[in-house]
PDB file of C-alpha atoms in Angstrom:
ATOM      1  CA  UNK A   1     -20.991  -8.411 -10.600  1.00 83.00           C
ATOM      2  CA  UNK A   2     -20.741 -12.130  -9.980  1.00 87.00           C
ATOM      3  CA  UNK A   3     -20.183 -12.749  -6.249  1.00 92.00           C
ATOM      4  CA  UNK A   4     -18.134 -15.859  -7.076  1.00 93.00           C
ATOM      5  CA  UNK A   5     -14.544 -15.026  -8.014  1.00 95.00           C
ATOM      6  CA  UNK A   6     -13.124 -17.233 -10.763  1.00 95.00           C
ATOM      7  CA  UNK A   7     -10.085 -15.053 -11.527  1.00 96.00           C
ATOM      8  CA  UNK A   8      -7.984 -13.089  -9.061  1.00 97.00           C
ATOM      9  CA  UNK A   9      -5.446 -10.953 -10.979  1.00 98.00           C
ATOM     10  CA  UNK A  10      -3.956  -9.290  -7.885  1.00 98.00           C
ATOM     11  CA  UNK A  11      -2.884 -10.926  -4.625  1.00 98.00           C
ATOM     12  CA  UNK A  12      -1.548  -8.748  -1.812  1.00 98.00           C
ATOM     13  CA  UNK A  13       0.539 -10.637   0.729  1.00 98.00           C
ATOM     14  CA  UNK A  14       1.549  -9.162   4.078  1.00 97.00           C
ATOM     15  CA  UNK A  15       4.449 -11.522   4.766  1.00 96.00           C
ATOM     16  CA  UNK A  16       5.591  -9.967   8.046  1.00 94.00           C
ATOM     17  CA  UNK A  17       3.546  -8.375  10.801  1.00 89.00           C
ATOM     18  CA  UNK A  18       6.008  -5.801  12.075  1.00 91.00           C
ATOM     19  CA  UNK A  19       7.600  -2.640  10.700  1.00 92.00           C
ATOM     20  CA  UNK A  20      10.921  -0.844  11.205  1.00 93.00           C
ATOM     21  CA  UNK A  21       9.453   2.669  11.023  1.00 91.00           C
ATOM     22  CA  UNK A  22       7.342   4.629  13.485  1.00 91.00           C
ATOM     23  CA  UNK A  23       5.126   6.575  11.096  1.00 88.00           C
ATOM     24  CA  UNK A  24       2.668   9.090  12.493  1.00 85.00           C
ATOM     25  CA  UNK A  25      -0.121   7.933  10.135  1.00 84.00           C
ATOM     26  CA  UNK A  26       0.150   4.192  10.891  1.00 86.00           C
ATOM     27  CA  UNK A  27       0.154   1.953  13.966  1.00 83.00           C
ATOM     28  CA  UNK A  28       1.661  -1.218  12.489  1.00 85.00           C
ATOM     29  CA  UNK A  29       4.945  -0.406  14.222  1.00 80.00           C
ATOM     30  CA  UNK A  30       3.197  -0.833  17.579  1.00 83.00           C
ATOM     31  CA  UNK A  31       2.762  -4.549  16.871  1.00 86.00           C
ATOM     32  CA  UNK A  32       5.001  -6.510  19.236  1.00 81.00           C
ATOM     33  CA  UNK A  33       4.351 -10.038  17.956  1.00 85.00           C
ATOM     34  CA  UNK A  34       6.334 -11.081  14.881  1.00 86.00           C
ATOM     35  CA  UNK A  35       4.235 -13.299  12.605  1.00 92.00           C
ATOM     36  CA  UNK A  36       5.135 -14.446   9.111  1.00 96.00           C
ATOM     37  CA  UNK A  37       3.666 -16.179   6.105  1.00 96.00           C
ATOM     38  CA  UNK A  38       5.984 -19.155   5.730  1.00 96.00           C
ATOM     39  CA  UNK A  39       7.135 -20.678   2.460  1.00 97.00           C
ATOM     40  CA  UNK A  40       5.363 -23.889   3.432  1.00 97.00           C
ATOM     41  CA  UNK A  41       2.110 -21.989   3.957  1.00 96.00           C
ATOM     42  CA  UNK A  42       2.419 -20.247   0.595  1.00 97.00           C
ATOM     43  CA  UNK A  43       3.196 -23.556  -1.125  1.00 97.00           C
ATOM     44  CA  UNK A  44      -0.085 -24.942   0.229  1.00 96.00           C
ATOM     45  CA  UNK A  45      -1.957 -22.353  -1.808  1.00 97.00           C
ATOM     46  CA  UNK A  46       0.108 -22.311  -5.013  1.00 97.00           C
ATOM     47  CA  UNK A  47      -2.286 -24.571  -6.897  1.00 97.00           C
ATOM     48  CA  UNK A  48      -5.169 -22.228  -6.087  1.00 97.00           C
ATOM     49  CA  UNK A  49      -3.062 -19.190  -6.934  1.00 98.00           C
ATOM     50  CA  UNK A  50      -2.305 -20.607 -10.354  1.00 97.00           C
ATOM     51  CA  UNK A  51      -5.887 -21.768 -10.959  1.00 97.00           C
ATOM     52  CA  UNK A  52      -7.199 -18.316 -10.040  1.00 97.00           C
ATOM     53  CA  UNK A  53      -4.927 -16.724 -12.611  1.00 97.00           C
ATOM     54  CA  UNK A  54      -2.983 -14.483 -10.241  1.00 98.00           C
ATOM     55  CA  UNK A  55      -0.824 -12.194 -12.368  1.00 98.00           C
ATOM     56  CA  UNK A  56       0.670  -9.861  -9.764  1.00 98.00           C
ATOM     57  CA  UNK A  57       1.684 -10.535  -6.172  1.00 98.00           C
ATOM     58  CA  UNK A  58       2.426  -7.490  -4.030  1.00 98.00           C
ATOM     59  CA  UNK A  59       4.413  -7.878  -0.806  1.00 98.00           C
ATOM     60  CA  UNK A  60       3.007  -5.262   1.536  1.00 96.00           C
ATOM     61  CA  UNK A  61       3.232  -4.868   5.267  1.00 86.00           C
ATOM     62  CA  UNK A  62       4.497  -4.067   7.789  1.00 87.00           C
ATOM     63  CA  UNK A  63       7.927  -4.206   6.234  1.00 96.00           C
ATOM     64  CA  UNK A  64       8.261  -7.205   3.900  1.00 97.00           C
ATOM     65  CA  UNK A  65      12.065  -7.093   3.980  1.00 98.00           C
ATOM     66  CA  UNK A  66      11.940  -8.013   7.686  1.00 96.00           C
ATOM     67  CA  UNK A  67      10.644 -11.455   6.652  1.00 97.00           C
ATOM     68  CA  UNK A  68      13.113 -14.263   7.341  1.00 96.00           C
ATOM     69  CA  UNK A  69      12.715 -15.861   3.889  1.00 96.00           C
ATOM     70  CA  UNK A  70      11.000 -13.295   1.645  1.00 98.00           C
ATOM     71  CA  UNK A  71      12.951 -14.200  -1.456  1.00 98.00           C
ATOM     72  CA  UNK A  72      11.869 -17.822  -1.178  1.00 98.00           C
ATOM     73  CA  UNK A  73       8.257 -16.605  -1.311  1.00 98.00           C
ATOM     74  CA  UNK A  74       9.062 -14.503  -4.377  1.00 98.00           C
ATOM     75  CA  UNK A  75      10.813 -17.437  -6.056  1.00 98.00           C
ATOM     76  CA  UNK A  76       7.767 -19.671  -5.595  1.00 98.00           C
ATOM     77  CA  UNK A  77       5.543 -17.084  -7.256  1.00 98.00           C
ATOM     78  CA  UNK A  78       7.884 -16.046 -10.051  1.00 98.00           C
ATOM     79  CA  UNK A  79       8.385 -19.700 -10.999  1.00 98.00           C
ATOM     80  CA  UNK A  80       4.712 -19.608 -11.996  1.00 97.00           C
ATOM     81  CA  UNK A  81       5.076 -16.499 -14.103  1.00 97.00           C
ATOM     82  CA  UNK A  82       3.652 -14.131 -11.480  1.00 98.00           C
ATOM     83  CA  UNK A  83       5.036 -10.594 -11.286  1.00 98.00           C
ATOM     84  CA  UNK A  84       6.252  -9.683  -7.789  1.00 98.00           C
ATOM     85  CA  UNK A  85       6.510  -6.233  -6.214  1.00 98.00           C
ATOM     86  CA  UNK A  86       7.853  -5.253  -2.815  1.00 98.00           C
ATOM     87  CA  UNK A  87       6.490  -2.225  -0.942  1.00 98.00           C
ATOM     88  CA  UNK A  88       9.223  -1.058   1.407  1.00 98.00           C
ATOM     89  CA  UNK A  89      10.092   1.733   3.801  1.00 96.00           C
ATOM     90  CA  UNK A  90      13.523   1.671   2.187  1.00 97.00           C
ATOM     91  CA  UNK A  91      15.495   1.143   5.385  1.00 97.00           C
ATOM     92  CA  UNK A  92      16.670  -2.334   4.329  1.00 98.00           C
ATOM     93  CA  UNK A  93      17.034  -1.774   0.589  1.00 98.00           C
ATOM     94  CA  UNK A  94      20.810  -1.497   0.644  1.00 98.00           C
ATOM     95  CA  UNK A  95      21.249  -4.628   2.785  1.00 98.00           C
ATOM     96  CA  UNK A  96      19.128  -6.745   0.451  1.00 98.00           C
ATOM     97  CA  UNK A  97      19.803  -4.961  -2.834  1.00 98.00           C
ATOM     98  CA  UNK A  98      21.345  -7.974  -4.591  1.00 98.00           C
ATOM     99  CA  UNK A  99      18.500 -10.267  -3.528  1.00 98.00           C
ATOM    100  CA  UNK A 100      15.874  -7.715  -4.562  1.00 98.00           C
ATOM    101  CA  UNK A 101      17.317  -7.224  -8.039  1.00 98.00           C
ATOM    102  CA  UNK A 102      17.714 -10.967  -8.555  1.00 98.00           C
ATOM    103  CA  UNK A 103      14.467 -12.120  -6.997  1.00 98.00           C
ATOM    104  CA  UNK A 104      11.745  -9.439  -7.182  1.00 98.00           C
ATOM    105  CA  UNK A 105      10.468  -7.725 -10.301  1.00 98.00           C
ATOM    106  CA  UNK A 106      10.122  -4.167  -8.995  1.00 98.00           C
ATOM    107  CA  UNK A 107      10.102  -2.059  -5.842  1.00 98.00           C
ATOM    108  CA  UNK A 108       7.859   0.687  -4.503  1.00 98.00           C
ATOM    109  CA  UNK A 109       9.399   2.751  -1.717  1.00 98.00           C
ATOM    110  CA  UNK A 110       7.758   5.061   0.777  1.00 97.00           C
ATOM    111  CA  UNK A 111       8.789   8.681   0.330  1.00 98.00           C
ATOM    112  CA  UNK A 112       7.052  11.171   2.606  1.00 97.00           C
ATOM    113  CA  UNK A 113       8.876  14.340   1.678  1.00 98.00           C
ATOM    114  CA  UNK A 114      12.339  15.854   1.363  1.00 98.00           C
ATOM    115  CA  UNK A 115      14.915  14.684   3.911  1.00 98.00           C
ATOM    116  CA  UNK A 116      13.785  16.524   7.064  1.00 98.00           C
ATOM    117  CA  UNK A 117      10.060  15.956   6.454  1.00 98.00           C
ATOM    118  CA  UNK A 118      10.558  12.309   5.548  1.00 98.00           C
ATOM    119  CA  UNK A 119      12.566  11.585   8.694  1.00 98.00           C
ATOM    120  CA  UNK A 120      10.055  13.411  10.867  1.00 97.00           C
ATOM    121  CA  UNK A 121       7.135  11.406   9.500  1.00 96.00           C
ATOM    122  CA  UNK A 122       8.986   8.096   9.583  1.00 95.00           C
ATOM    123  CA  UNK A 123      10.139   8.649  13.156  1.00 95.00           C
ATOM    124  CA  UNK A 124      13.598   7.291  12.289  1.00 96.00           C
ATOM    125  CA  UNK A 125      16.645   9.593  12.205  1.00 96.00           C
ATOM    126  CA  UNK A 126      18.510   9.105   8.944  1.00 98.00           C
ATOM    127  CA  UNK A 127      15.618   7.296   7.246  1.00 98.00           C
ATOM    128  CA  UNK A 128      15.957   9.414   4.089  1.00 98.00           C
ATOM    129  CA  UNK A 129      19.687   8.767   3.857  1.00 98.00           C
ATOM    130  CA  UNK A 130      19.151   5.016   4.222  1.00 98.00           C
ATOM    131  CA  UNK A 131      16.490   5.117   1.521  1.00 98.00           C
ATOM    132  CA  UNK A 132      18.853   7.034  -0.755  1.00 98.00           C
ATOM    133  CA  UNK A 133      21.657   4.542  -0.128  1.00 98.00           C
ATOM    134  CA  UNK A 134      19.319   1.685  -0.947  1.00 98.00           C
ATOM    135  CA  UNK A 135      18.172   3.223  -4.212  1.00 98.00           C
ATOM    136  CA  UNK A 136      21.780   3.844  -5.227  1.00 98.00           C
ATOM    137  CA  UNK A 137      22.674   0.218  -4.427  1.00 98.00           C
ATOM    138  CA  UNK A 138      19.833  -1.058  -6.604  1.00 98.00           C
ATOM    139  CA  UNK A 139      20.798   1.267  -9.431  1.00 98.00           C
ATOM    140  CA  UNK A 140      24.447   0.149  -9.291  1.00 98.00           C
ATOM    141  CA  UNK A 141      23.379  -3.460  -9.677  1.00 98.00           C
ATOM    142  CA  UNK A 142      20.625  -2.895 -12.230  1.00 98.00           C
ATOM    143  CA  UNK A 143      20.394   0.633 -13.679  1.00 98.00           C
ATOM    144  CA  UNK A 144      17.020  -0.044 -15.318  1.00 97.00           C
ATOM    145  CA  UNK A 145      15.415  -1.773 -12.357  1.00 98.00           C
ATOM    146  CA  UNK A 146      11.985  -0.239 -11.656  1.00 98.00           C
ATOM    147  CA  UNK A 147      11.894   1.743  -8.412  1.00 98.00           C
ATOM    148  CA  UNK A 148       8.920   3.999  -7.807  1.00 98.00           C
ATOM    149  CA  UNK A 149       7.781   6.050  -4.823  1.00 98.00           C
ATOM    150  CA  UNK A 150       4.530   6.307  -2.915  1.00 98.00           C
ATOM    151  CA  UNK A 151       3.770   9.285  -0.690  1.00 98.00           C
ATOM    152  CA  UNK A 152       1.048   9.198   1.953  1.00 97.00           C
ATOM    153  CA  UNK A 153      -0.341  12.724   2.211  1.00 98.00           C
ATOM    154  CA  UNK A 154      -1.083  14.075   5.691  1.00 97.00           C
ATOM    155  CA  UNK A 155      -0.585  17.107   7.899  1.00 98.00           C
ATOM    156  CA  UNK A 156       3.206  17.124   8.076  1.00 97.00           C
ATOM    157  CA  UNK A 157       3.880  16.925   4.340  1.00 98.00           C
ATOM    158  CA  UNK A 158       0.780  18.552   2.814  1.00 98.00           C
ATOM    159  CA  UNK A 159       2.635  21.813   2.148  1.00 98.00           C
ATOM    160  CA  UNK A 160       5.622  19.970   0.640  1.00 98.00           C
ATOM    161  CA  UNK A 161       4.178  17.866  -2.182  1.00 98.00           C
ATOM    162  CA  UNK A 162       6.140  19.654  -4.907  1.00 98.00           C
ATOM    163  CA  UNK A 163       9.311  19.288  -2.845  1.00 98.00           C
ATOM    164  CA  UNK A 164       8.509  15.586  -2.471  1.00 98.00           C
ATOM    165  CA  UNK A 165       8.294  15.217  -6.245  1.00 98.00           C
ATOM    166  CA  UNK A 166      11.666  16.927  -6.609  1.00 98.00           C
ATOM    167  CA  UNK A 167      13.136  14.654  -3.931  1.00 98.00           C
ATOM    168  CA  UNK A 168      11.898  11.637  -5.891  1.00 98.00           C
ATOM    169  CA  UNK A 169      13.534  12.967  -9.044  1.00 98.00           C
ATOM    170  CA  UNK A 170      16.836  13.603  -7.246  1.00 98.00           C
ATOM    171  CA  UNK A 171      16.775  10.082  -5.820  1.00 98.00           C
ATOM    172  CA  UNK A 172      16.542   8.757  -9.368  1.00 97.00           C
ATOM    173  CA  UNK A 173      13.137   7.149  -8.923  1.00 98.00           C
ATOM    174  CA  UNK A 174      10.998   6.346 -11.943  1.00 98.00           C
ATOM    175  CA  UNK A 175       7.754   7.927 -10.730  1.00 98.00           C
ATOM    176  CA  UNK A 176       5.809   8.940  -7.650  1.00 98.00           C
ATOM    177  CA  UNK A 177       2.220   8.380  -6.596  1.00 97.00           C
ATOM    178  CA  UNK A 178       0.200  10.111  -3.891  1.00 97.00           C
ATOM    179  CA  UNK A 179      -2.309   8.562  -1.515  1.00 96.00           C
ATOM    180  CA  UNK A 180      -4.405  10.339   1.097  1.00 96.00           C
ATOM    181  CA  UNK A 181      -3.742   9.177   4.652  1.00 95.00           C
ATOM    182  CA  UNK A 182      -6.477   6.892   5.942  1.00 92.00           C
ATOM    183  CA  UNK A 183      -7.849   8.367   9.152  1.00 92.00           C
ATOM    184  CA  UNK A 184     -10.889   6.528  10.377  1.00 86.00           C
ATOM    185  CA  UNK A 185     -10.665   2.817   9.559  1.00 86.00           C
ATOM    186  CA  UNK A 186      -9.277  -0.074  11.597  1.00 83.00           C
ATOM    187  CA  UNK A 187      -6.627  -0.816   8.953  1.00 84.00           C
ATOM    188  CA  UNK A 188      -2.921  -0.708   9.771  1.00 84.00           C
ATOM    189  CA  UNK A 189      -3.300  -2.112  13.308  1.00 82.00           C
ATOM    190  CA  UNK A 190      -5.701   0.602  14.467  1.00 80.00           C
ATOM    191  CA  UNK A 191      -8.109  -1.319  16.672  1.00 83.00           C
ATOM    192  CA  UNK A 192     -10.085   0.453  17.948  1.00 84.00           C
ATOM    193  CA  UNK A 193     -10.095   3.235  15.326  1.00 86.00           C
ATOM    194  CA  UNK A 194      -8.317   6.467  16.137  1.00 87.00           C
ATOM    195  CA  UNK A 195     -10.297   8.950  18.210  1.00 92.00           C
ATOM    196  CA  UNK A 196     -11.288  12.218  16.570  1.00 92.00           C
ATOM    197  CA  UNK A 197      -8.442  14.178  18.128  1.00 93.00           C
ATOM    198  CA  UNK A 198      -5.818  11.812  16.690  1.00 92.00           C
ATOM    199  CA  UNK A 199      -7.461  11.922  13.270  1.00 93.00           C
ATOM    200  CA  UNK A 200      -7.444  15.712  13.308  1.00 95.00           C
ATOM    201  CA  UNK A 201      -3.700  15.771  14.049  1.00 95.00           C
ATOM    202  CA  UNK A 202      -2.975  13.719  10.933  1.00 95.00           C
ATOM    203  CA  UNK A 203      -5.494  15.359   8.574  1.00 97.00           C
ATOM    204  CA  UNK A 204      -3.853  18.089   6.458  1.00 98.00           C
ATOM    205  CA  UNK A 205      -4.910  21.708   6.528  1.00 98.00           C
ATOM    206  CA  UNK A 206      -6.790  22.497   3.342  1.00 98.00           C
ATOM    207  CA  UNK A 207      -5.137  25.876   2.849  1.00 98.00           C
ATOM    208  CA  UNK A 208      -1.795  24.059   2.655  1.00 98.00           C
ATOM    209  CA  UNK A 209      -2.961  21.065   0.629  1.00 98.00           C
ATOM    210  CA  UNK A 210      -5.062  22.675  -2.102  1.00 97.00           C
ATOM    211  CA  UNK A 211      -2.358  24.955  -3.586  1.00 98.00           C
ATOM    212  CA  UNK A 212       0.077  22.045  -3.681  1.00 98.00           C
ATOM    213  CA  UNK A 213      -2.400  19.831  -5.519  1.00 98.00           C
ATOM    214  CA  UNK A 214      -3.099  22.510  -8.110  1.00 97.00           C
ATOM    215  CA  UNK A 215       0.610  23.154  -8.561  1.00 97.00           C
ATOM    216  CA  UNK A 216       1.213  19.438  -9.137  1.00 97.00           C
ATOM    217  CA  UNK A 217      -1.528  19.411 -11.752  1.00 97.00           C
ATOM    218  CA  UNK A 218      -0.160  22.493 -13.506  1.00 96.00           C
ATOM    219  CA  UNK A 219       3.318  20.955 -13.756  1.00 91.00           C
ATOM    220  CA  UNK A 220       2.074  17.411 -14.497  1.00 90.00           C
ATOM    221  CA  UNK A 221       4.441  15.699 -16.949  1.00 91.00           C
ATOM    222  CA  UNK A 222       3.776  12.014 -16.340  1.00 93.00           C
ATOM    223  CA  UNK A 223       6.262  11.566 -13.496  1.00 98.00           C
ATOM    224  CA  UNK A 224       3.303  11.683 -11.098  1.00 98.00           C
ATOM    225  CA  UNK A 225       1.240   8.515 -11.521  1.00 97.00           C
ATOM    226  CA  UNK A 226      -2.160   9.995 -10.657  1.00 96.00           C
ATOM    227  CA  UNK A 227      -4.172  11.875 -13.214  1.00 95.00           C
ATOM    228  CA  UNK A 228      -5.286  15.428 -12.387  1.00 96.00           C
ATOM    229  CA  UNK A 229      -8.722  13.969 -11.644  1.00 94.00           C
ATOM    230  CA  UNK A 230      -7.305  11.584  -9.039  1.00 94.00           C
ATOM    231  CA  UNK A 231      -5.157  14.304  -7.475  1.00 96.00           C
ATOM    232  CA  UNK A 232      -8.240  16.493  -7.101  1.00 96.00           C
ATOM    233  CA  UNK A 233     -10.128  13.547  -5.603  1.00 95.00           C
ATOM    234  CA  UNK A 234      -7.503  13.472  -2.843  1.00 96.00           C
ATOM    235  CA  UNK A 235      -8.361  17.074  -2.037  1.00 97.00           C
ATOM    236  CA  UNK A 236     -12.073  16.229  -2.092  1.00 97.00           C
ATOM    237  CA  UNK A 237     -11.475  13.402   0.364  1.00 96.00           C
ATOM    238  CA  UNK A 238      -9.962  15.763   2.910  1.00 97.00           C
ATOM    239  CA  UNK A 239     -12.576  18.423   2.281  1.00 98.00           C
ATOM    240  CA  UNK A 240     -15.141  15.770   3.161  1.00 97.00           C
ATOM    241  CA  UNK A 241     -13.209  14.932   6.309  1.00 97.00           C
ATOM    242  CA  UNK A 242     -13.363  18.589   7.361  1.00 97.00           C
ATOM    243  CA  UNK A 243     -17.114  18.663   6.661  1.00 97.00           C
ATOM    244  CA  UNK A 244     -17.037  20.849   3.572  1.00 97.00           C
ATOM    245  CA  UNK A 245     -18.639  18.288   1.255  1.00 97.00           C
ATOM    246  CA  UNK A 246     -19.941  14.716   1.231  1.00 97.00           C
ATOM    247  CA  UNK A 247     -17.749  11.658   0.923  1.00 96.00           C
ATOM    248  CA  UNK A 248     -18.017   9.969  -2.473  1.00 95.00           C
ATOM    249  CA  UNK A 249     -16.829   6.408  -2.998  1.00 94.00           C
ATOM    250  CA  UNK A 250     -14.217   5.910  -5.717  1.00 92.00           C
ATOM    251  CA  UNK A 251     -14.783   3.615  -8.648  1.00 92.00           C
ATOM    252  CA  UNK A 252     -13.516   0.321  -7.257  1.00 94.00           C
ATOM    253  CA  UNK A 253     -13.817  -3.405  -7.887  1.00 95.00           C
ATOM    254  CA  UNK A 254     -11.056  -4.573  -5.525  1.00 96.00           C
ATOM    255  CA  UNK A 255     -13.221  -7.233  -3.784  1.00 96.00           C
ATOM    256  CA  UNK A 256     -13.779  -8.934  -7.155  1.00 97.00           C
ATOM    257  CA  UNK A 257     -10.226  -8.770  -8.541  1.00 97.00           C
ATOM    258  CA  UNK A 258      -7.922  -8.871  -5.512  1.00 97.00           C
ATOM    259  CA  UNK A 259      -7.469 -10.161  -1.992  1.00 98.00           C
ATOM    260  CA  UNK A 260      -5.227  -9.281   0.940  1.00 97.00           C
ATOM    261  CA  UNK A 261      -3.656 -12.079   3.000  1.00 98.00           C
ATOM    262  CA  UNK A 262      -2.370 -11.093   6.433  1.00 96.00           C
ATOM    263  CA  UNK A 263       0.397 -12.822   8.430  1.00 95.00           C
ATOM    264  CA  UNK A 264      -2.171 -14.494  10.717  1.00 94.00           C
ATOM    265  CA  UNK A 265      -3.964 -16.008   7.727  1.00 96.00           C
ATOM    266  CA  UNK A 266      -6.875 -13.570   7.619  1.00 97.00           C
ATOM    267  CA  UNK A 267      -8.124 -12.864   4.104  1.00 98.00           C
ATOM    268  CA  UNK A 268      -9.675  -9.481   3.336  1.00 96.00           C
ATOM    269  CA  UNK A 269     -11.234  -8.093   0.162  1.00 96.00           C
ATOM    270  CA  UNK A 270      -9.019  -5.001   0.570  1.00 95.00           C
ATOM    271  CA  UNK A 271      -7.035  -3.261   3.301  1.00 93.00           C
ATOM    272  CA  UNK A 272     -10.089  -1.545   4.771  1.00 92.00           C
ATOM    273  CA  UNK A 273     -12.980  -4.000   4.730  1.00 95.00           C
ATOM    274  CA  UNK A 274     -13.117  -6.725   7.415  1.00 94.00           C
ATOM    275  CA  UNK A 275     -11.747 -10.221   6.864  1.00 96.00           C
ATOM    276  CA  UNK A 276     -14.167 -12.777   5.473  1.00 97.00           C
ATOM    277  CA  UNK A 277     -12.151 -15.860   6.387  1.00 97.00           C
ATOM    278  CA  UNK A 278      -8.853 -17.335   7.534  1.00 97.00           C
ATOM    279  CA  UNK A 279      -6.524 -19.715   5.706  1.00 97.00           C
ATOM    280  CA  UNK A 280      -6.357 -21.919   8.789  1.00 93.00           C
ATOM    281  CA  UNK A 281      -9.857 -23.055   7.827  1.00 91.00           C
ATOM    282  CA  UNK A 282      -9.350 -23.756   4.132  1.00 93.00           C
ATOM    283  CA  UNK A 283      -7.408 -23.111   0.976  1.00 95.00           C
ATOM    284  CA  UNK A 284      -7.257 -19.688  -0.636  1.00 97.00           C
ATOM    285  CA  UNK A 285      -9.977 -20.611  -3.139  1.00 97.00           C
ATOM    286  CA  UNK A 286     -12.202 -22.034  -0.408  1.00 97.00           C
ATOM    287  CA  UNK A 287     -11.913 -18.866   1.672  1.00 97.00           C
ATOM    288  CA  UNK A 288     -12.203 -16.553  -1.334  1.00 97.00           C
ATOM    289  CA  UNK A 289     -15.485 -18.181  -2.364  1.00 97.00           C
ATOM    290  CA  UNK A 290     -16.676 -19.300   1.036  1.00 97.00           C
ATOM    291  CA  UNK A 291     -20.152 -18.342   2.310  1.00 97.00           C
ATOM    292  CA  UNK A 292     -18.938 -15.242   4.161  1.00 97.00           C
ATOM    293  CA  UNK A 293     -16.961 -13.917   1.173  1.00 98.00           C
ATOM    294  CA  UNK A 294     -19.752 -14.548  -1.321  1.00 98.00           C
ATOM    295  CA  UNK A 295     -22.308 -12.936   0.994  1.00 98.00           C
ATOM    296  CA  UNK A 296     -20.047  -9.904   1.402  1.00 97.00           C
ATOM    297  CA  UNK A 297     -19.713  -9.365  -2.358  1.00 97.00           C
ATOM    298  CA  UNK A 298     -23.426 -10.003  -2.933  1.00 97.00           C
ATOM    299  CA  UNK A 299     -24.340  -7.311  -0.421  1.00 97.00           C
ATOM    300  CA  UNK A 300     -21.665  -4.744  -1.229  1.00 96.00           C
ATOM    301  CA  UNK A 301     -22.834  -1.549  -2.898  1.00 96.00           C
ATOM    302  CA  UNK A 302     -19.622   0.415  -3.262  1.00 95.00           C
ATOM    303  CA  UNK A 303     -21.314   3.770  -3.808  1.00 95.00           C
ATOM    304  CA  UNK A 304     -23.369   3.443  -0.602  1.00 96.00           C
ATOM    305  CA  UNK A 305     -21.014   1.519   1.683  1.00 95.00           C
ATOM    306  CA  UNK A 306     -19.659   3.773   4.439  1.00 94.00           C
ATOM    307  CA  UNK A 307     -16.191   2.193   4.400  1.00 94.00           C
ATOM    308  CA  UNK A 308     -15.991   2.554   0.618  1.00 95.00           C
ATOM    309  CA  UNK A 309     -17.229   6.125   0.703  1.00 95.00           C
ATOM    310  CA  UNK A 310     -14.400   7.094   3.049  1.00 94.00           C
ATOM    311  CA  UNK A 311     -11.788   4.995   1.254  1.00 93.00           C
ATOM    312  CA  UNK A 312      -8.525   6.619   0.181  1.00 93.00           C
ATOM    313  CA  UNK A 313      -7.772   3.949  -2.428  1.00 88.00           C
ATOM    314  CA  UNK A 314      -9.244   3.467  -5.900  1.00 80.00           C
ATOM    315  CA  UNK A 315      -8.323   0.100  -7.353  1.00 83.00           C
ATOM    316  CA  UNK A 316     -10.239  -0.690 -10.501  1.00 81.00           C
ATOM    317  CA  UNK A 317      -9.240  -3.358 -12.972  1.00 85.00           C
ATOM    318  CA  UNK A 318     -11.120  -4.361 -16.090  1.00 77.00           C
ATOM    319  CA  UNK A 319     -12.307  -7.955 -15.870  1.00 68.00           C
TER     320      UNK A 319
END
């Protein structure tokens, strides 16, 4: 693939550095310094964003709804015909429901299980109830507004995946996707990486996980986003973690079709690979095709790269 990126369909923005949950599989909530991508900073890159053909901007985090002016960021992007999505813990959905419906195209909420499991993983009493109230508020304002769920699979919820699907249905969500918990990278404010003992506490037991995956596949009716093949890959990922088979990299071209911009200006090819530049030292296009970024893409062999082999994600977009 060409190491120079001329089109960037997907741009992931982390507008705020902090989070309002205390999830067991993530350390972002331990961040004490609040940093934001300002509207002025985003405006500086709008010409590049348009020239690069960005089609979809995803507000990730941290918790995007903690940003002081998130809907201004969304307005700037939507004015250029760019679809916007917010990834949220759900705790602030009700408070900002009117602004979300009016200013953001769709929402993806974190759902880690039925009520008790969800609250335990999130580390926030009443988190499920606040999520439910937020979804209801959005539905009252816009019954057809797209709200989907994402579940991060780990030790606490591995035996409750079917119950998580049913919880998503009862909440009135449009679909649910599953993602294996990342254990060994420096993503999500884990610097240095977790020690082995911490990883083992979060990794699911295979005798709990495997039957749930097969049950999801047997009852698959389209409500679950992942294909049976991708669901089974999640099981293979954890079998590799427990030493039962080798890690195999997913099919992925994220570094060629997307970029992740962090609140401090760092630009990464994905959540898991290291940054190849910072927006303090150039425009988005200059960083995206700077010497470090081009050298990274030239040298990246996804199938052999250790970070890619252990990756829990599988973004692939036809170019």
